[in-house]
Amino acid sequence: MRAIRSTLLTCDAALKHLLLSLEESRPNNARFVIEDLDETHLPVDSSMVDEIRALLQEELDKNSWTLDSV
């Protein structure tokens, strides 16, 4: 057994699905989810929190738009 420093993320089901999808697209040595606990909680590697925030921001920027004034 080994101890891993983790941060518990609490999120809705949609964000959790996005995080798990991002996790699957990464190589095995760059994974950040430690375990899928339940519908709204994910313990993640504490050293990856800033990178997770950046990945989420990048995904949210892809899916947002602004209305230009005419």
PDB file of C-alpha atoms in Angstrom, residues 15-54:
ATOM      1  CA  LEU A  15     -17.799  18.330 -15.213  1.00  0.00           C
ATOM      2  CA  LYS A  16     -16.819  14.942 -13.819  1.00  0.00           C
ATOM      3  CA  HIS A  17     -17.498  13.376 -17.220  1.00  0.00           C
ATOM      4  CA  LEU A  18     -15.323  16.043 -18.862  1.00  0.00           C
ATOM      5  CA  LEU A  19     -12.497  15.415 -16.367  1.00  0.00           C
ATOM      6  CA  LEU A  20     -12.636  11.663 -16.934  1.00  0.00           C
ATOM      7  CA  SER A  21     -12.624  12.240 -20.691  1.00  0.00           C
ATOM      8  CA  LEU A  22      -9.556  14.494 -20.399  1.00  0.00           C
ATOM      9  CA  GLU A  23      -7.935  11.838 -18.215  1.00  0.00           C
ATOM     10  CA  GLU A  24      -8.481   9.134 -20.847  1.00  0.00           C
ATOM     11  CA  SER A  25      -6.802  11.227 -23.544  1.00  0.00           C
ATOM     12  CA  ARG A  26      -3.558  11.538 -21.535  1.00  0.00           C
ATOM     13  CA  PRO A  27      -0.658   9.072 -21.480  1.00  0.00           C
ATOM     14  CA  ASN A  28      -0.542   6.707 -18.491  1.00  0.00           C
ATOM     15  CA  ASN A  29       2.330   8.582 -16.840  1.00  0.00           C
ATOM     16  CA  ALA A  30       0.385  11.891 -16.916  1.00  0.00           C
ATOM     17  CA  ARG A  31      -2.912  10.741 -15.423  1.00  0.00           C
ATOM     18  CA  PHE A  32      -4.334  12.799 -12.575  1.00  0.00           C
ATOM     19  CA  VAL A  33      -7.455  10.989 -11.289  1.00  0.00           C
ATOM     20  CA  ILE A  34      -6.600   8.657  -8.426  1.00  0.00           C
ATOM     21  CA  GLU A  35      -9.994   6.979  -8.094  1.00  0.00           C
ATOM     22  CA  ASP A  36     -13.578   7.494  -9.243  1.00  0.00           C
ATOM     23  CA  LEU A  37     -15.392   7.664  -5.890  1.00  0.00           C
ATOM     24  CA  ASP A  38     -19.000   8.513  -6.729  1.00  0.00           C
ATOM     25  CA  GLU A  39     -21.151  10.780  -8.909  1.00  0.00           C
ATOM     26  CA  THR A  40     -19.644  14.051  -7.692  1.00  0.00           C
ATOM     27  CA  HIS A  41     -16.239  13.339  -6.110  1.00  0.00           C
ATOM     28  CA  LEU A  42     -12.820  12.658  -7.614  1.00  0.00           C
ATOM     29  CA  PRO A  43      -9.561  12.546  -5.679  1.00  0.00           C
ATOM     30  CA  VAL A  44      -6.826  13.890  -7.960  1.00  0.00           C
ATOM     31  CA  ASP A  45      -3.049  14.149  -7.676  1.00  0.00           C
ATOM     32  CA  SER A  46      -2.386  17.381  -5.754  1.00  0.00           C
ATOM     33  CA  SER A  47       0.629  18.198  -7.903  1.00  0.00           C
ATOM     34  CA  MET A  48      -1.640  18.307 -10.986  1.00  0.00           C
ATOM     35  CA  VAL A  49      -4.304  20.750  -9.717  1.00  0.00           C
ATOM     36  CA  ASP A  50      -2.938  23.763 -11.621  1.00  0.00           C
ATOM     37  CA  GLU A  51      -2.634  21.706 -14.800  1.00  0.00           C
ATOM     38  CA  ILE A  52      -6.199  20.423 -14.373  1.00  0.00           C
ATOM     39  CA  ARG A  53      -7.431  24.008 -14.027  1.00  0.00           C
ATOM     40  CA  ALA A  54      -5.582  24.968 -17.217  1.00  0.00           C
TER      41      ALA A  54
END
